[in-house]
mmCIF file of C-alpha atoms in Angstrom:
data_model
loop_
_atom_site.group_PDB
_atom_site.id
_atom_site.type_symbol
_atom_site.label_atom_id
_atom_site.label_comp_id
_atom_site.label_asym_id
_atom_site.label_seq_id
_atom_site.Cartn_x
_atom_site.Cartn_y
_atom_site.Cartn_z
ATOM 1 C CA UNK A 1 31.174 63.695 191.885
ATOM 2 C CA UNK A 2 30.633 62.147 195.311
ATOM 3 C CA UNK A 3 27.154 60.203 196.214
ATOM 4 C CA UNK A 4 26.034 60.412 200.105
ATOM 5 C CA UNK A 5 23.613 58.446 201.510
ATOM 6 C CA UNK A 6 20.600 60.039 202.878
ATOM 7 C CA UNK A 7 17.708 58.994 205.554
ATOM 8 C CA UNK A 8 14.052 60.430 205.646
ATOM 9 C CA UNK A 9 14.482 59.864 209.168
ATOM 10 C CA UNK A 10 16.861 59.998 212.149
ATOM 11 C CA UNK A 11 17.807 56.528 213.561
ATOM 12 C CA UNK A 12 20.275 55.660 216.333
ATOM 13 C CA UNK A 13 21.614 51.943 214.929
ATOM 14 C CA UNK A 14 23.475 49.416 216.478
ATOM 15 C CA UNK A 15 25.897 46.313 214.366
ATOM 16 C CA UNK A 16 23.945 43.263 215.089
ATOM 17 C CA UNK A 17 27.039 40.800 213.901
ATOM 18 C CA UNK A 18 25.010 38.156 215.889
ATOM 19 C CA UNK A 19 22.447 37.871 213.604
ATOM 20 C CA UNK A 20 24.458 38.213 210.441
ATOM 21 C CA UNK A 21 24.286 35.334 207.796
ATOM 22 C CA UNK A 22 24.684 36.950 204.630
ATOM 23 C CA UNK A 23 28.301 38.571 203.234
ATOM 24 C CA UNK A 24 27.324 41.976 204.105
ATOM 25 C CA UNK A 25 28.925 41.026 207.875
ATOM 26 C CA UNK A 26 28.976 44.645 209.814
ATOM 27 C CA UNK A 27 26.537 46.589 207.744
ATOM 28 C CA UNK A 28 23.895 44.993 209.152
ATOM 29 C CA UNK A 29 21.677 46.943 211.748
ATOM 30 C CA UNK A 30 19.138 46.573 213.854
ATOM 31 C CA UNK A 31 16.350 49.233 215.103
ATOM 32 C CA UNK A 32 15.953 49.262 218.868
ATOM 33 C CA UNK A 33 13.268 51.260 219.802
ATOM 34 C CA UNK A 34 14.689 52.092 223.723
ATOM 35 C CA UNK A 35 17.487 54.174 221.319
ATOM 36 C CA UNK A 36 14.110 56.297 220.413
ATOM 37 C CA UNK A 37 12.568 56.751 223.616
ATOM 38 C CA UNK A 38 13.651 60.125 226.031
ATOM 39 C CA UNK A 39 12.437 60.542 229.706
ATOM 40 C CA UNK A 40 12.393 63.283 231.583
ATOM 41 C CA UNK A 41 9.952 65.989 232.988
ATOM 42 C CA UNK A 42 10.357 68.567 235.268
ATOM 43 C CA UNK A 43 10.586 69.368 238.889
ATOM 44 C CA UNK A 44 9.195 72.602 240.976
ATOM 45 C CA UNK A 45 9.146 73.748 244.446
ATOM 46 C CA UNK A 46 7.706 76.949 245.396
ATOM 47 C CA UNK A 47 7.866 78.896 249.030
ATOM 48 C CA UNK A 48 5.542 81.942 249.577
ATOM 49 C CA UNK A 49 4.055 84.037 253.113
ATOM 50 C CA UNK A 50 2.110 80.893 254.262
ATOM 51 C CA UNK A 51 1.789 78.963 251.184
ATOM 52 C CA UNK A 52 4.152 76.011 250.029
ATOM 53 C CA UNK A 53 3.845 73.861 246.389
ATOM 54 C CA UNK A 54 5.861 71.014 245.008
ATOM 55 C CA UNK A 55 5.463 69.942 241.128
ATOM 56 C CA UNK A 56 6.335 66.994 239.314
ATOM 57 C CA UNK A 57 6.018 66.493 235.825
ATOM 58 C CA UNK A 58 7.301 63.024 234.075
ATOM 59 C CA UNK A 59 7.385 62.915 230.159
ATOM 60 C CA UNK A 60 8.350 59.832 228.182
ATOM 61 C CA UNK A 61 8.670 60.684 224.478
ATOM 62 C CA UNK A 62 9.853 59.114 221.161
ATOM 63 C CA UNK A 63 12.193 60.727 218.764
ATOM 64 C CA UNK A 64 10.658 60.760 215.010
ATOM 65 C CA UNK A 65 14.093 62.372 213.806
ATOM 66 C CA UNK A 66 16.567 65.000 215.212
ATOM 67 C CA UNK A 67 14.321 67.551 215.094
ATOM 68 C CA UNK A 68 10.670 66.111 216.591
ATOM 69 C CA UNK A 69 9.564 64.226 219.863
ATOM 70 C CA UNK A 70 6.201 63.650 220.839
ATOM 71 C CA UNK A 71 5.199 62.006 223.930
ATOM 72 C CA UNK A 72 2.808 61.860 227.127
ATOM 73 C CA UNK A 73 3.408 64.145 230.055
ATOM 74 C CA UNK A 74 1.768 63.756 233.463
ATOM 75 C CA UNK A 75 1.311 66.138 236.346
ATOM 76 C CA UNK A 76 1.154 66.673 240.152
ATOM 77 C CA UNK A 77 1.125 69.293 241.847
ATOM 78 C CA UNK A 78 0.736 69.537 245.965
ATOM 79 C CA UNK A 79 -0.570 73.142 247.804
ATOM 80 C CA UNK A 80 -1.001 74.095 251.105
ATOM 81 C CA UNK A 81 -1.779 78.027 252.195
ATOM 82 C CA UNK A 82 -2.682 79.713 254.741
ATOM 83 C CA UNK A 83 -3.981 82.610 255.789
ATOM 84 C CA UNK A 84 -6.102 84.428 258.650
ATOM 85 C CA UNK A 85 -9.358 83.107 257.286
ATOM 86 C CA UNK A 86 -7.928 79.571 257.482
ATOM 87 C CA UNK A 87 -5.857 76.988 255.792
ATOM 88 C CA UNK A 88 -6.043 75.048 252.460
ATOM 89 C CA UNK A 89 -4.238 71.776 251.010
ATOM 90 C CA UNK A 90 -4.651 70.085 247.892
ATOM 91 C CA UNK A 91 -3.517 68.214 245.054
ATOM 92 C CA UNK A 92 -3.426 69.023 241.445
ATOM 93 C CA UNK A 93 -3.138 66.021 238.730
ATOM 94 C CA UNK A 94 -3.728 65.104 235.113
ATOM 95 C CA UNK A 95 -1.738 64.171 231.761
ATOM 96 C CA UNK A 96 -1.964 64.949 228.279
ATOM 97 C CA UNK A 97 0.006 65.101 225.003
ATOM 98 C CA UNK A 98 3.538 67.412 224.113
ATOM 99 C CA UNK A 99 5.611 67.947 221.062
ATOM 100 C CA UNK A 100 8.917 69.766 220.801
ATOM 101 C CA UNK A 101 11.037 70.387 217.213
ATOM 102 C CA UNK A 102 14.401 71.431 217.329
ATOM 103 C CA UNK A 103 14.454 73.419 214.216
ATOM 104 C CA UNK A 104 18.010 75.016 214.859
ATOM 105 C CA UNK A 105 20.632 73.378 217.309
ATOM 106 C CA UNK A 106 19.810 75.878 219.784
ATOM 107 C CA UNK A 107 15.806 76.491 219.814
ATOM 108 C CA UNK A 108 13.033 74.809 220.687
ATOM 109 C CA UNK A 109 9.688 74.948 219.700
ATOM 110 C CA UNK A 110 6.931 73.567 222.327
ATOM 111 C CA UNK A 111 3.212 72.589 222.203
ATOM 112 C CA UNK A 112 1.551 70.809 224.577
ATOM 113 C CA UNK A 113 -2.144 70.133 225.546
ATOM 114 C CA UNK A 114 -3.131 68.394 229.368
ATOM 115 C CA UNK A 115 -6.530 67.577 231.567
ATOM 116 C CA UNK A 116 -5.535 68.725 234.632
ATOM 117 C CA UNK A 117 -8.228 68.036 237.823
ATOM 118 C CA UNK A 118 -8.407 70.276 240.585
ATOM 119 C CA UNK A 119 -11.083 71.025 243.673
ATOM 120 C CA UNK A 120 -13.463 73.432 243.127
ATOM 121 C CA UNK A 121 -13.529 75.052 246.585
ATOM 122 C CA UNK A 122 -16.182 77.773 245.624
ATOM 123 C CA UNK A 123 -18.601 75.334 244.301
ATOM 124 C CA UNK A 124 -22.426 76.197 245.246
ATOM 125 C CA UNK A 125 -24.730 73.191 245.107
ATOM 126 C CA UNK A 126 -24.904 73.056 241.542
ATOM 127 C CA UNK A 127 -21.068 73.035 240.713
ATOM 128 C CA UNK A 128 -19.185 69.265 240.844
ATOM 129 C CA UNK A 129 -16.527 69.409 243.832
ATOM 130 C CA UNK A 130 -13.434 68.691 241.394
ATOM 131 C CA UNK A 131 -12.956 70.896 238.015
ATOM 132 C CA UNK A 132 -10.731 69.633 234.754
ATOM 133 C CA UNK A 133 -8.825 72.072 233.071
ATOM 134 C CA UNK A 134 -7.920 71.950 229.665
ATOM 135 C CA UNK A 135 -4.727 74.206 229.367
ATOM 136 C CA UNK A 136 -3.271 74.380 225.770
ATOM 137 C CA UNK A 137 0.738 75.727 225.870
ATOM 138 C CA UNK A 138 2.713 76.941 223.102
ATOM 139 C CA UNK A 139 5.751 78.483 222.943
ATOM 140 C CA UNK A 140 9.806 77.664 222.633
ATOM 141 C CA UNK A 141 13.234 78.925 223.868
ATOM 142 C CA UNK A 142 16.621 77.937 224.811
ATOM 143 C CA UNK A 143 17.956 74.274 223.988
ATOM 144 C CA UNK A 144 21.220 72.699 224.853
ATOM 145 C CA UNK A 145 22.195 69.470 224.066
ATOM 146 C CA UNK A 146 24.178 68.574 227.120
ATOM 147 C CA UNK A 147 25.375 64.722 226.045
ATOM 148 C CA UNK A 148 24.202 62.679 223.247
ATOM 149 C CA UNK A 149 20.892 61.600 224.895
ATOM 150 C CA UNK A 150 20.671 64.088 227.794
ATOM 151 C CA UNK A 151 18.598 67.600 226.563
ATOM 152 C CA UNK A 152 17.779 70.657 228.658
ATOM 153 C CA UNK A 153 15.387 73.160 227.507
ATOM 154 C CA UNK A 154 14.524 76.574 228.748
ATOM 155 C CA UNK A 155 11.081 77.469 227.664
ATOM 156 C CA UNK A 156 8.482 80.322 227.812
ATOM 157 C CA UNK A 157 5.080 79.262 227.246
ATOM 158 C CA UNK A 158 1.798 80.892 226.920
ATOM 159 C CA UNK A 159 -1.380 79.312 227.912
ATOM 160 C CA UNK A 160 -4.190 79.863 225.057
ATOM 161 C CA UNK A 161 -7.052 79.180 227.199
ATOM 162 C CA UNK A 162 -5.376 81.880 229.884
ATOM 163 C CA UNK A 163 -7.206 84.821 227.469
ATOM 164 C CA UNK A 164 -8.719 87.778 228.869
ATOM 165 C CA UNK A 165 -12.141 86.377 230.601
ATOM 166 C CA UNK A 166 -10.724 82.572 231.027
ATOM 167 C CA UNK A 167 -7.710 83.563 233.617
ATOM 168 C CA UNK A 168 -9.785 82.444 236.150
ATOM 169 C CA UNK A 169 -10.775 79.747 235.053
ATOM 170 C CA UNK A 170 -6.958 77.984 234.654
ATOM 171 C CA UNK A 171 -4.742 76.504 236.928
ATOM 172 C CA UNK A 172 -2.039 77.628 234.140
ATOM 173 C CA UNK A 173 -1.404 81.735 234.916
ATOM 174 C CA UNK A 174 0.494 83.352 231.581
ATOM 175 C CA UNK A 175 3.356 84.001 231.343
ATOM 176 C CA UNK A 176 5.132 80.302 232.047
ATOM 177 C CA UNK A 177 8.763 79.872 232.936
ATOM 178 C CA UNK A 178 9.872 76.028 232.388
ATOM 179 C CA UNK A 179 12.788 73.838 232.434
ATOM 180 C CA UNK A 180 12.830 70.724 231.896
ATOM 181 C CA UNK A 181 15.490 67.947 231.349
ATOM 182 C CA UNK A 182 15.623 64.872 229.411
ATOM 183 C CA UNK A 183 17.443 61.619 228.985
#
């Protein structure tokens, strides 16, 4: 009968011989929490008739396990169209809160919920000139673990406050194509 040795959570250790002053000498390990942390985000760029956007989207998140990281995620986004009636440019920002689980080496499972500000160009006198947005994603796809810190997911995401009557009222249009990369 063999006995294993089992952790109720993923840790990346490092020997801290340095600090060692008992007879144990290598086995003892210290917890760095930089070994937890994974940075990343993604990056867009979009070219239309008249129109031109660039996206960035930063994450820093902190691995529970193998499976689950949960972290902050930030956005900007820069627009300019134009058209015959005129032309438009604007910025787009906010942040919020994501999670992704790896339940299977390849998949990924995705939820994420941001406040993202925008201008509210057909505001009458009674509407404020900038709008928040509170798009809610879920979704998953295609994950790859590329090195053993460096991630790159493929996702599809749906925007739950993107429903029939809301549409409008999102700066998140359904479906969403993402991929992002992290370290």
């Amino acid at each position: 009968m063999s006995v294993g040795r089992g952790y109720a959570q993923f840790r990346d250790f490092e020997d801290d011989n340095s600090n060692s002053n008992n007879n144990r000498g290598n086995n003892t390990q210290r917890y760095r929490l930089i070994d937890h942390l994974r940075f990343g985000g993604d990056f867009g760029l979009g070219f239309g008739s008249g129109s031109f956007t660039v996206q960035f989207s930063p994450q820093v998140g902190y691995c529970f396990n193998q499976y689950v990281t949960a972290g902050v995620i930030g956005t900007y986004e820069y627009y300019k169209y134009g058209s015959s009636y005129g032309s438009r440019a604007s910025s787009v920002y906010g942040g919020g809160l994501y999670a992704d689980a790896t339940p299977l080496d390849f998949l990924v499972v995705h939820a994420e919920a941001q406040a993202i500000c925008y201008d509210n160009y057909w505001a009458n006198y009674n509407d404020p000139d900038k709008k928040v947005d509170v798009p809610i994603l879920i979704g998953g796809g295609y994950h790859r673990q590329l090195t053993d810190r460096a991630s790159m997911n493929l996702m599809l995401l749906w925007n739950l406050n993107a429903t029939k009557g809301l549409e409008n009222n999102t700066s998140f249009q359904n479906p969403i194509v993402r991929v992002n990369v992290t370290f």
